[in-house]
Amino acid sequence: MKKLINATDDVVVEALQGMEHAHPSLKVVYEPKYVVRGDAPVSGKVGIISGGGSGHEPMHGGFVGMGMLDAACPGEVFTSPTPDQMLEATKAVDGGAGVLHIVKNYTGDVLNFEMAAELAAADDIDVEAVVIDDDVAVQDSSFTAGRRGVGATVLAEKICGAAAEAGRDLAAVKELCERVNANGRSMGMALTSCTVPAAGKPTFELGDDEMEIGIGIHGEPGRERRPVATAAEVAKMLVDPILTDLPYAEGEKALVFVNSMGGTPLIELYIIYNEVAKILAEHGIEVARNLIGPYITSLEMQGCSVTLLKLDDEMTELWDAPVNTPGLRWGA
Amino acid sequence: MANGTTVTVDDLVAWVHRFSEVITEHADELTQLDSAIGDADHGTNMRRGCRAAVDALAAAEPGDITGFGRAIAMKVISTVGGASGPLYGSFFLALGTTGGSASEMDAAGTVAALKAGVEAIRTRGKAEPGDKTMLDALLPAIAAMEGSLDNGGSLADALQAGTTAAEEGMRATIPMLARKGRASYLGERSIGHQDPGATSSWLLVRSAAETLAA
Ligand SMILES: Nc1ncnc2c1ncn2[C@@H]1O[C@H](COP(=O)(O)OP(=O)(O)OP(=O)(O)O)[C@@H](O)[C@H]1O
Ligand SMILES: [Mg+2]
């Protein structure tokens, strides 16, 4: 394993220390761990927190700030954070208007956030939770853990953050978050695996001429292994299942989010974006907004994911609203 | 007591010490299993949590079963993380609540407390037998313990029967299709791999047999 670290046990804490030095507008609490807006709690504003395993940077800590999250709870690499973190973060951001938990659908995250919400309710804080499950690679069924939460999480955090900033109440922000989830779909692929620092070796082996289709964001193997293909073919493998799952009518608008898993450079993301745009044009789908870059990563994995969000005017307006976080910033 | 054995808080603490030892010994293997069908962290999670639990018990010096359950549950929940943190945490919390303010339990009480713990895992995680989770080791273990006591077995017999059943249950997860947890994302590809959580659960039962009726 080759990594720019000091000791595997210190990875999360030292990265947080770096964030703290780099971004004075944020506050980092270490016992228990969470990253919070320096001006929290914002009185009268719905607080929004998210959290999950580390290794997906900039998500979630990098999305804390004006117009997005109020706090983020980082777990160990690829491991859910714990209820004590979520409870303290919830208290820290409660400005009297309640707190929304944006939870990615992984058993660990769901169970830990559930316990945190029970504890917060006991402290008389109004907490609502929305579970994001946008990954079409996973067959959905009520008998299973269901779909994973991936790219749509970033979009939900941005759009709901803007809504909270605009003064909407908890019920409205929650409804919006559910709407983003219902209209967002993602699919990811990997060219390489990644190495969890504590494990020391790649989570799975991929031959030089192989790729995994339908991966999540934790270095887990996907649904099928295939010979490597061209960007055009890969784009099709990612977009087709999304459009099958959530068809678009001619003229409907989409936000296209092409995300790097960490190791794939921007030049390749643009090639994929170009191919995605062609496919959408064939379907008569208007690409109204886009986001291209590493936003929800899987350590150093090479690969990408595509998320399509079917936009309405309200979501578009909230997407365009100012945001000022380490990972996403415009208009502010 | 009915079967000639009582389990004290000290025995329970010894159990956690033993569990932490075997988890540490098997941590790489658990992580290995988790890298086949999960995210390669189960051993690391459990080792971190068990060590913290041992320290927490030393600091808390619980005087009764409930105190034991609470001290370890809170630590496990706040240090293990992942899915197994809240699940094992709920296990110890319910075990402690069922044991109550007594400072010792008889054989039937011990098995009842273990059963309450396993039921709490089932309630929290909403998994069913055959879903390829820790429950596939734990539910058969409890059934075997109850069967053993019903047939006049001692606590040592019951825990031994439980260990055997847990081990069989753990092996039986290999051909199962995962329906809960991360492994479920793999669909058919989860078949042919032993569930990491069922493996740590077998170690939990085995270390109980080594300590509680000793
Ligand atoms: N719903 C559930 N009910 C019971 N056991 C479960 C459930 N989901 C997962 N498990 C058990 O948890 C084990 C995995 O635990 P682990 O500590 O690796 O957490 P994880 O799933 O990786 O969590 P995270 O997603 O936060 O990393 C599985 O092997 C399985 O036995
Ligand atoms: Mg795991």
Coordinates of C-alpha atoms and ligand atoms in Angstrom, one line a residue:
Chain A
M1 CA 0.0 0.0 0.0
K2 CA 1.3 3.4 -1.0
K3 CA -0.5 6.4 0.6
L4 CA 0.3 9.8 1.8
I5 CA -0.5 9.1 5.4
N6 CA 1.4 9.0 8.7
A7 CA -0.3 6.1 10.4
T8 CA -3.5 4.2 9.4
D9 CA -5.1 4.9 12.7
D10 CA -4.7 8.7 12.4
V11 CA -6.0 9.1 8.8
V12 CA -9.5 10.5 9.8
V13 CA -8.3 12.8 12.6
E14 CA -5.3 14.2 10.7
A15 CA -7.5 14.9 7.7
L16 CA -10.0 16.7 9.9
Q17 CA -7.1 18.8 11.4
G18 CA -6.1 19.7 7.9
M19 CA -9.6 20.8 7.1
E20 CA -9.8 22.8 10.3
H21 CA -6.6 24.7 9.4
A22 CA -7.6 25.2 5.7
H23 CA -11.2 26.4 6.4
P24 CA -11.5 28.8 9.3
S25 CA -15.2 29.3 8.6
L26 CA -15.7 25.7 9.8
K27 CA -15.4 24.4 13.3
V28 CA -14.1 20.9 13.9
V29 CA -15.1 19.0 17.1
Y30 CA -13.1 15.9 17.8
E31 CA -14.9 14.3 20.8
P32 CA -17.2 13.1 19.3
K33 CA -16.2 14.0 15.7
Y34 CA -18.2 16.4 13.6
V35 CA -17.6 19.3 11.3
V36 CA -19.9 22.3 11.8
R37 CA -20.5 25.7 10.4
G38 CA -18.7 28.3 12.5
D39 CA -21.9 30.3 12.8
A40 CA -24.1 27.4 13.9
P41 CA -26.8 27.3 15.1
V42 CA -28.4 29.7 12.7
S43 CA -31.4 30.9 14.6
G44 CA -34.7 30.1 13.0
K45 CA -33.1 28.1 10.1
V46 CA -33.7 24.4 9.6
G47 CA -30.4 22.6 10.4
I48 CA -29.2 20.0 7.9
I49 CA -26.7 17.3 8.9
S50 CA -25.4 14.4 7.1
G51 CA -22.6 11.9 7.7
G52 CA -21.1 8.7 6.7
G53 CA -17.9 6.9 6.4
S54 CA -14.8 8.9 5.5
G55 CA -13.0 8.3 2.2
H56 CA -15.7 10.1 0.0
E57 CA -14.2 13.6 0.2
P58 CA -15.2 16.2 -0.3
M59 CA -18.5 14.6 0.8
H60 CA -19.7 15.3 3.6
G61 CA -17.4 17.6 5.5
G62 CA -16.5 19.6 2.4
F63 CA -20.2 20.4 1.9
V64 CA -20.6 22.2 5.3
G65 CA -21.2 25.9 5.0
M66 CA -23.6 28.5 3.8
G67 CA -26.3 27.1 1.5
M68 CA -25.5 23.4 2.1
L69 CA -24.9 21.4 5.3
D70 CA -24.8 22.7 8.8
A71 CA -22.8 19.8 10.1
A72 CA -21.3 16.5 8.9
C73 CA -20.3 13.5 10.9
P74 CA -17.4 11.5 9.6
G75 CA -16.9 7.9 10.5
E76 CA -13.8 5.8 10.0
V77 CA -12.9 5.2 6.4
F78 CA -16.0 3.5 4.8
T79 CA -17.6 3.0 8.2
S80 CA -20.7 4.7 9.4
P81 CA -20.3 7.3 12.1
T82 CA -22.0 6.7 15.5
P83 CA -25.1 8.0 17.2
D84 CA -23.2 10.1 19.7
Q85 CA -21.6 12.1 16.9
M86 CA -24.9 12.6 15.2
L87 CA -26.7 13.6 18.4
E88 CA -24.0 16.2 19.3
A89 CA -24.1 17.6 15.7
T90 CA -27.8 17.7 15.8
K91 CA -27.8 19.7 19.1
A92 CA -25.1 22.0 17.7
V93 CA -27.1 23.0 14.6
D94 CA -30.6 23.2 16.1
G95 CA -31.6 26.8 15.6
G96 CA -35.1 26.1 16.9
A97 CA -36.6 25.1 13.5
G98 CA -35.7 21.5 13.7
V99 CA -33.0 19.4 12.0
L100 CA -33.1 17.2 8.9
H101 CA -30.8 14.2 8.7
I102 CA -29.8 13.3 5.2
V103 CA -28.9 9.6 5.3
K104 CA -27.4 7.5 2.6
N105 CA -29.1 4.1 2.4
Y106 CA -26.5 1.8 4.0
T107 CA -27.5 -0.4 6.9
G108 CA -24.8 1.1 9.1
D109 CA -25.8 4.7 8.4
V110 CA -29.5 4.0 8.7
L111 CA -29.2 2.2 12.0
N112 CA -26.9 4.7 13.5
F113 CA -28.9 7.7 12.4
E114 CA -32.1 6.0 13.7
M115 CA -30.6 5.6 17.1
A116 CA -29.4 9.3 17.0
A117 CA -32.9 10.4 16.1
E118 CA -34.3 8.5 19.0
L119 CA -31.8 10.1 21.3
A120 CA -32.5 13.6 19.9
A121 CA -36.2 13.2 20.2
A122 CA -35.7 12.4 23.9
D123 CA -33.9 15.7 24.1
D124 CA -37.0 17.4 22.5
I125 CA -35.3 18.3 19.2
D126 CA -37.5 18.1 16.1
V127 CA -35.7 15.6 13.8
E128 CA -36.7 14.3 10.4
A129 CA -34.7 11.9 8.3
V130 CA -34.7 11.3 4.6
V131 CA -32.9 8.2 3.3
I132 CA -31.3 8.6 -0.1
D133 CA -31.4 5.5 -2.3
D134 CA -30.6 6.4 -5.9
D135 CA -28.3 3.7 -7.1
V136 CA -30.0 1.7 -9.9
A137 CA -27.2 -0.9 -9.9
V138 CA -28.9 -2.4 -6.9
Q139 CA -32.2 -4.2 -7.4
D140 CA -34.8 -2.7 -5.1
S141 CA -36.9 -4.9 -3.0
S142 CA -38.6 -4.6 0.3
F143 CA -36.9 -7.8 1.4
T144 CA -33.4 -6.4 1.0
A145 CA -31.4 -3.5 2.3
G146 CA -32.5 -1.7 -0.9
R147 CA -30.6 0.7 -3.1
R148 CA -27.5 2.5 -2.0
G149 CA -27.4 6.2 -1.6
V150 CA -24.8 7.7 -3.9
G151 CA -24.6 10.7 -6.2
A152 CA -28.1 12.1 -5.6
T153 CA -26.9 12.7 -2.0
V154 CA -24.7 15.6 -3.1
L155 CA -27.5 17.1 -5.1
A156 CA -30.0 16.7 -2.2
E157 CA -27.6 18.4 0.2
K158 CA -27.1 21.4 -2.2
I159 CA -30.8 21.8 -3.0
C160 CA -32.1 21.3 0.6
G161 CA -29.3 23.5 1.9
A162 CA -30.5 26.3 -0.3
A163 CA -34.1 25.8 0.8
A164 CA -33.2 25.9 4.4
E165 CA -31.2 29.0 3.8
A166 CA -34.3 30.6 2.2
G167 CA -36.2 30.0 5.4
R168 CA -38.4 27.0 4.4
D169 CA -39.6 25.0 7.3
L170 CA -38.6 21.4 8.3
A171 CA -41.6 19.8 6.6
A172 CA -40.9 21.6 3.3
V173 CA -37.2 20.9 3.4
K174 CA -37.9 17.2 4.0
E175 CA -40.5 17.1 1.2
L176 CA -38.0 18.6 -1.1
C177 CA -35.3 16.1 -0.1
E178 CA -37.7 13.3 -0.8
R179 CA -38.4 14.8 -4.2
V180 CA -34.8 15.1 -5.1
N181 CA -34.3 11.4 -4.1
A182 CA -37.4 10.4 -6.1
N183 CA -36.1 12.2 -9.2
G184 CA -32.4 11.2 -9.0
R185 CA -30.8 8.1 -10.3
S186 CA -27.2 7.0 -10.4
M187 CA -25.0 4.3 -11.7
G188 CA -21.3 3.8 -11.2
M189 CA -18.3 1.9 -12.6
A190 CA -14.7 1.2 -11.6
L191 CA -11.5 0.6 -13.5
T192 CA -9.6 -0.1 -10.4
S193 CA -10.3 -1.1 -6.8
C194 CA -9.2 1.0 -3.8
T195 CA -7.3 0.4 -0.7
V196 CA -8.8 1.1 2.7
P197 CA -5.8 2.3 4.8
A198 CA -6.6 -0.1 7.7
A199 CA -6.9 -3.1 5.3
G200 CA -3.7 -2.3 3.5
K201 CA -4.6 -3.9 0.2
P202 CA -7.1 -3.4 -2.5
T203 CA -10.7 -4.5 -1.6
F204 CA -10.9 -6.5 -4.9
E205 CA -8.7 -7.4 -7.8
L206 CA -9.4 -6.2 -11.3
G207 CA -7.3 -7.4 -14.2
D208 CA -5.7 -4.8 -16.5
D209 CA -8.4 -5.5 -19.1
E210 CA -11.4 -5.6 -16.8
M211 CA -13.9 -3.2 -15.2
E212 CA -16.7 -3.4 -12.7
I213 CA -20.1 -2.1 -13.6
G214 CA -22.6 -1.2 -10.9
I215 CA -20.2 -0.4 -8.0
G216 CA -21.1 1.7 -5.0
I217 CA -18.7 4.1 -3.3
H218 CA -17.0 1.8 -0.8
G219 CA -14.6 -0.2 -3.1
E220 CA -17.1 -3.0 -3.0
P221 CA -17.3 -5.1 -6.1
G222 CA -20.2 -4.3 -8.5
R223 CA -22.9 -6.4 -10.1
E224 CA -20.8 -7.5 -13.0
R225 CA -17.3 -7.7 -14.4
R226 CA -16.7 -6.9 -18.0
P227 CA -13.8 -6.3 -20.4
V228 CA -12.8 -2.7 -20.5
A229 CA -14.8 -0.7 -23.1
T230 CA -14.7 2.7 -24.7
A231 CA -16.0 5.8 -23.0
A232 CA -19.0 5.8 -25.4
E233 CA -19.9 2.2 -24.4
V234 CA -19.4 2.9 -20.7
A235 CA -21.6 6.0 -20.8
K236 CA -24.3 3.9 -22.4
M237 CA -23.9 1.2 -19.7
L238 CA -24.4 3.8 -17.1
V239 CA -27.1 5.9 -18.6
D240 CA -29.3 3.2 -20.1
P241 CA -30.3 1.6 -16.8
I242 CA -31.0 5.0 -15.3
L243 CA -33.4 5.9 -18.1
T244 CA -35.0 2.5 -18.0
D245 CA -35.6 3.0 -14.3
L246 CA -36.8 6.6 -14.6
P247 CA -37.9 7.4 -18.1
Y248 CA -38.0 11.0 -19.3
A249 CA -40.5 12.5 -21.6
E250 CA -39.3 14.6 -24.6
G251 CA -38.2 18.0 -23.5
E252 CA -37.9 17.2 -19.8
K253 CA -34.8 18.7 -18.1
A254 CA -32.0 17.0 -16.4
L255 CA -29.1 17.9 -14.2
V256 CA -26.2 15.7 -15.3
F257 CA -23.7 14.9 -12.6
V258 CA -20.5 13.1 -13.8
N259 CA -18.5 12.2 -10.8
S260 CA -15.0 10.9 -10.4
M261 CA -14.5 8.0 -7.9
G262 CA -11.3 9.7 -6.9
G263 CA -8.6 8.5 -9.3
T264 CA -10.2 9.4 -12.6
P265 CA -9.0 12.7 -14.0
L266 CA -11.2 15.5 -15.3
I267 CA -10.1 14.9 -18.9
E268 CA -11.8 11.5 -18.8
L269 CA -14.9 12.9 -17.0
Y270 CA -15.4 15.4 -19.8
I271 CA -15.2 12.6 -22.4
I272 CA -17.8 10.7 -20.4
Y273 CA -19.9 13.9 -20.1
N274 CA -19.7 14.4 -23.8
E275 CA -21.0 10.8 -24.4
V276 CA -23.7 11.2 -21.8
A277 CA -24.9 14.5 -23.5
K278 CA -25.1 12.7 -26.8
I279 CA -27.3 9.9 -25.4
L280 CA -29.6 12.4 -23.7
A281 CA -29.9 14.4 -26.9
E282 CA -31.0 11.3 -28.7
H283 CA -33.8 10.9 -26.1
G284 CA -34.7 14.6 -26.4
I285 CA -33.7 15.3 -22.8
E286 CA -32.5 18.8 -22.2
V287 CA -29.3 19.1 -20.1
A288 CA -30.2 22.1 -18.0
R289 CA -27.4 22.0 -15.4
N290 CA -24.3 19.9 -14.9
L291 CA -21.8 19.1 -12.2
I292 CA -18.5 17.5 -13.2
G293 CA -15.7 16.5 -10.9
P294 CA -14.8 14.5 -7.8
Y295 CA -17.6 15.1 -5.3
I296 CA -18.5 11.7 -3.9
T297 CA -15.4 9.6 -4.1
S298 CA -14.2 6.2 -3.2
L299 CA -10.6 6.9 -2.0
E300 CA -8.3 6.6 -5.0
M301 CA -10.5 4.4 -7.1
Q302 CA -10.5 5.0 -10.8
G303 CA -13.9 5.1 -12.3
C304 CA -16.9 7.3 -12.4
S305 CA -20.6 7.6 -11.7
V306 CA -23.4 9.3 -13.6
T307 CA -26.3 10.8 -11.8
L308 CA -29.3 12.2 -13.6
L309 CA -31.7 14.4 -11.7
K310 CA -35.0 15.3 -13.3
L311 CA -35.3 19.0 -12.7
D312 CA -38.4 21.1 -12.0
D313 CA -38.2 24.9 -11.8
E314 CA -38.0 25.0 -8.0
M315 CA -35.1 22.5 -7.8
T316 CA -33.3 24.5 -10.6
E317 CA -33.7 27.7 -8.8
L318 CA -32.4 26.2 -5.5
W319 CA -29.5 24.6 -7.4
D320 CA -28.5 28.0 -8.7
A321 CA -28.7 29.7 -5.2
P322 CA -25.5 30.8 -3.6
V323 CA -23.4 28.2 -1.8
N324 CA -20.1 28.6 0.0
T325 CA -18.5 25.4 1.2
P326 CA -15.0 24.0 0.7
G327 CA -16.3 21.5 -1.9
L328 CA -18.9 23.5 -3.7
R329 CA -19.0 27.3 -4.1
W330 CA -20.8 29.7 -6.4
G331 CA -22.7 33.0 -6.2
A332 CA -21.3 33.7 -2.8
Chain B
M1 CA -29.3 -22.8 41.2
A2 CA -31.3 -25.0 38.8
N3 CA -28.4 -26.3 36.8
G4 CA -25.7 -25.8 39.4
T5 CA -24.2 -22.6 37.9
T6 CA -24.6 -18.9 38.3
V7 CA -23.2 -16.2 36.1
T8 CA -21.9 -13.2 37.9
V9 CA -21.0 -9.7 36.6
D10 CA -17.4 -10.7 36.8
D11 CA -18.1 -13.7 34.6
L12 CA -19.7 -11.4 32.1
V13 CA -16.8 -9.0 32.2
A14 CA -14.5 -12.0 31.6
W15 CA -16.6 -13.0 28.6
V16 CA -16.1 -9.5 27.0
H17 CA -12.3 -9.8 27.7
R18 CA -12.2 -13.2 26.0
F19 CA -14.3 -11.9 23.2
S20 CA -12.0 -9.0 22.7
E21 CA -9.0 -11.4 22.6
V22 CA -10.5 -13.7 20.0
I23 CA -11.7 -10.8 17.9
T24 CA -8.2 -9.4 17.9
E25 CA -6.9 -12.8 16.9
H26 CA -9.4 -13.2 14.1
A27 CA -9.6 -9.5 13.0
D28 CA -7.8 -10.0 9.8
E29 CA -9.9 -13.0 8.9
L30 CA -13.1 -11.1 9.6
T31 CA -11.9 -8.2 7.5
Q32 CA -11.0 -10.7 4.8
L33 CA -14.5 -12.1 4.8
D34 CA -15.9 -8.6 4.7
S35 CA -13.8 -7.7 1.7
A36 CA -15.3 -10.6 -0.3
I37 CA -18.9 -9.4 0.2
G38 CA -18.7 -6.1 2.1
D39 CA -16.4 -3.2 2.6
A40 CA -13.4 -4.8 4.3
D41 CA -13.9 -3.3 7.7
H42 CA -15.7 -5.8 10.0
G43 CA -12.5 -7.0 11.7
T44 CA -11.2 -3.5 12.2
N45 CA -14.6 -2.3 13.5
M46 CA -14.9 -5.1 15.9
R47 CA -11.4 -5.0 17.2
R48 CA -11.6 -1.2 17.8
G49 CA -15.0 -1.6 19.6
C50 CA -14.0 -4.6 21.8
R51 CA -10.9 -2.9 23.0
A52 CA -12.8 0.2 23.9
A53 CA -15.5 -2.0 25.6
V54 CA -12.9 -3.7 27.8
D55 CA -11.6 -0.3 28.9
A56 CA -15.1 1.0 29.5
L57 CA -15.9 -2.0 31.7
A58 CA -12.8 -1.4 33.7
A59 CA -13.7 2.2 34.2
A60 CA -17.4 1.6 34.9
E61 CA -17.0 -1.3 37.4
P62 CA -20.7 -2.3 36.9
G63 CA -22.3 -3.8 40.0
D64 CA -25.3 -5.4 38.3
I65 CA -26.3 -7.0 35.0
T66 CA -28.0 -3.9 33.7
G67 CA -25.0 -1.7 34.5
F68 CA -22.8 -4.2 32.6
G69 CA -25.1 -4.1 29.6
R70 CA -25.3 -0.4 29.5
A71 CA -21.6 0.3 30.0
I72 CA -20.6 -2.0 27.1
A73 CA -23.5 -1.2 24.8
M74 CA -22.8 2.5 24.9
K75 CA -19.2 1.9 24.2
V76 CA -19.8 -0.6 21.4
I77 CA -22.4 1.7 19.8
S78 CA -20.0 4.7 19.9
T79 CA -16.9 2.9 18.7
V80 CA -17.7 0.0 16.4
G81 CA -19.8 2.0 13.9
G82 CA -21.0 0.3 10.8
A83 CA -24.0 -1.9 11.0
S84 CA -22.5 -4.2 13.6
G85 CA -22.1 -1.3 16.2
P86 CA -25.8 -0.6 16.7
L87 CA -26.6 -4.3 16.3
Y88 CA -24.1 -5.6 18.9
G89 CA -24.8 -2.6 21.1
S90 CA -28.6 -3.4 21.1
F91 CA -27.6 -7.0 22.0
F92 CA -25.8 -6.0 25.1
L93 CA -28.3 -3.4 26.1
A94 CA -31.2 -5.8 26.0
L95 CA -29.1 -8.5 27.6
G96 CA -28.5 -6.2 30.5
T97 CA -32.1 -5.0 30.8
T98 CA -33.3 -8.6 30.9
G99 CA -30.7 -9.5 33.5
G100 CA -31.9 -6.6 35.6
S101 CA -30.6 -5.3 38.8
A102 CA -29.4 -8.7 40.0
S103 CA -25.7 -9.3 40.3
E104 CA -26.0 -12.9 39.0
M105 CA -28.1 -15.1 36.8
D106 CA -28.9 -18.8 36.8
A107 CA -28.7 -20.9 33.7
A108 CA -32.2 -20.2 32.5
G109 CA -31.8 -16.5 33.3
T110 CA -28.5 -16.4 31.3
V111 CA -30.0 -18.0 28.3
A112 CA -33.1 -15.8 28.5
A113 CA -30.8 -12.7 28.7
L114 CA -28.8 -13.9 25.6
K115 CA -32.1 -14.5 23.8
A116 CA -33.3 -11.0 24.6
G117 CA -30.1 -9.7 23.1
V118 CA -30.5 -11.7 19.9
E119 CA -34.1 -10.6 19.6
A120 CA -32.9 -7.0 19.9
I121 CA -30.6 -7.5 17.0
R122 CA -33.5 -8.8 15.0
T123 CA -35.7 -5.8 15.9
R124 CA -33.1 -3.2 15.1
G125 CA -31.8 -4.8 11.9
K126 CA -35.1 -6.2 10.6
A127 CA -33.4 -9.2 9.2
E128 CA -34.8 -12.7 9.2
P129 CA -33.2 -16.2 9.3
G130 CA -31.7 -17.0 6.0
D131 CA -30.8 -13.4 5.1
K132 CA -27.1 -14.1 5.6
T133 CA -26.4 -12.1 8.7
M134 CA -25.2 -12.6 12.2
L135 CA -28.7 -13.8 13.1
D136 CA -28.0 -17.0 11.1
A137 CA -25.4 -17.9 13.7
L138 CA -27.2 -16.4 16.7
L139 CA -30.8 -17.7 16.3
P140 CA -29.7 -21.4 16.0
A141 CA -27.4 -20.9 19.0
I142 CA -30.2 -19.7 21.2
A143 CA -32.5 -22.5 20.0
A144 CA -29.8 -25.0 20.8
M145 CA -29.2 -23.5 24.3
E146 CA -32.9 -23.7 25.1
G147 CA -33.1 -27.2 23.8
S148 CA -30.1 -28.3 25.9
L149 CA -31.6 -26.7 29.1
D150 CA -34.9 -28.4 28.4
N151 CA -33.2 -31.7 28.2
G152 CA -31.7 -31.1 31.7
G153 CA -28.4 -29.9 30.5
S154 CA -26.2 -27.6 32.5
L155 CA -25.3 -24.1 31.5
A156 CA -21.9 -25.4 30.3
D157 CA -23.8 -28.0 28.1
A158 CA -26.2 -25.3 26.8
L159 CA -23.4 -22.9 25.9
Q160 CA -21.4 -25.7 24.3
A161 CA -24.5 -26.7 22.2
G162 CA -24.9 -23.1 21.4
T163 CA -21.4 -22.8 20.1
T164 CA -21.8 -25.8 17.9
A165 CA -25.0 -24.5 16.5
A166 CA -23.5 -21.1 16.0
E167 CA -20.6 -22.6 14.0
E168 CA -23.0 -24.6 11.9
G169 CA -25.1 -21.5 11.4
M170 CA -22.1 -19.6 10.4
R171 CA -21.1 -22.2 7.8
A172 CA -24.6 -22.3 6.5
T173 CA -24.3 -18.7 5.5
I174 CA -21.9 -19.7 2.7
P175 CA -24.5 -20.7 0.1
M176 CA -27.0 -18.1 1.2
L177 CA -28.0 -15.1 -1.0
A178 CA -27.5 -12.0 1.1
R179 CA -30.7 -10.0 1.6
K180 CA -29.5 -7.5 4.3
G181 CA -26.5 -5.3 4.8
R182 CA -23.9 -4.4 2.2
A183 CA -23.6 -8.0 0.9
S184 CA -27.1 -7.7 -0.5
Y185 CA -25.8 -5.2 -3.1
L186 CA -23.9 -8.1 -4.7
G187 CA -27.0 -10.1 -5.4
E188 CA -26.0 -13.6 -6.7
R189 CA -22.4 -12.8 -6.2
S190 CA -22.8 -12.9 -2.4
I191 CA -23.3 -16.7 -2.7
G192 CA -20.3 -18.8 -1.8
H193 CA -18.9 -16.5 0.9
Q194 CA -19.2 -16.8 4.6
D195 CA -20.9 -13.9 6.3
P196 CA -18.4 -11.9 8.4
G197 CA -21.0 -10.9 11.0
A198 CA -22.1 -14.5 11.5
T199 CA -18.4 -15.3 12.1
S200 CA -18.0 -12.7 14.8
S201 CA -21.2 -13.9 16.3
W202 CA -19.9 -17.4 16.5
L203 CA -16.9 -16.1 18.3
L204 CA -19.2 -14.2 20.7
V205 CA -21.0 -17.4 21.6
R206 CA -17.8 -19.5 21.7
S207 CA -16.2 -17.0 24.1
A208 CA -19.4 -17.2 26.3
A209 CA -19.0 -20.9 26.5
E210 CA -15.3 -20.5 27.5
T211 CA -16.1 -18.0 30.3
L212 CA -19.6 -18.0 31.6
A213 CA -19.8 -21.6 32.8
A214 CA -16.2 -22.0 33.7
Ligands
LIG1 N1 -30.0 -5.8 9.0 C1 -29.1 -6.6 9.6 N2 -29.4 -7.4 10.6 C2 -28.5 -8.2 11.2 N3 -27.2 -8.2 10.9 C3 -26.8 -7.4 9.9 C4 -27.7 -6.5 9.2 N4 -27.0 -5.9 8.2 C5 -25.7 -6.3 8.4 N5 -25.6 -7.2 9.3 C6 -24.4 -7.9 9.8 O1 -23.3 -6.9 9.8 C7 -22.2 -7.5 9.2 C8 -21.3 -6.4 8.7 O2 -20.9 -5.5 9.7 P1 -19.8 -4.4 9.5 O3 -19.2 -4.0 10.8 O4 -18.9 -4.8 8.4 O5 -20.7 -3.2 9.0 P2 -21.0 -2.6 7.6 O6 -22.2 -3.3 7.0 O7 -19.8 -2.6 6.8 O8 -21.4 -1.2 8.0 P3 -21.0 0.2 7.3 O9 -21.9 0.0 6.1 O10 -21.4 1.3 8.0 O11 -19.6 0.1 7.0 C9 -22.7 -8.4 8.2 O12 -21.8 -9.4 8.0 C10 -24.0 -9.0 8.8 O13 -23.8 -10.1 9.6
MG2 MG -18.3 -3.9 6.6

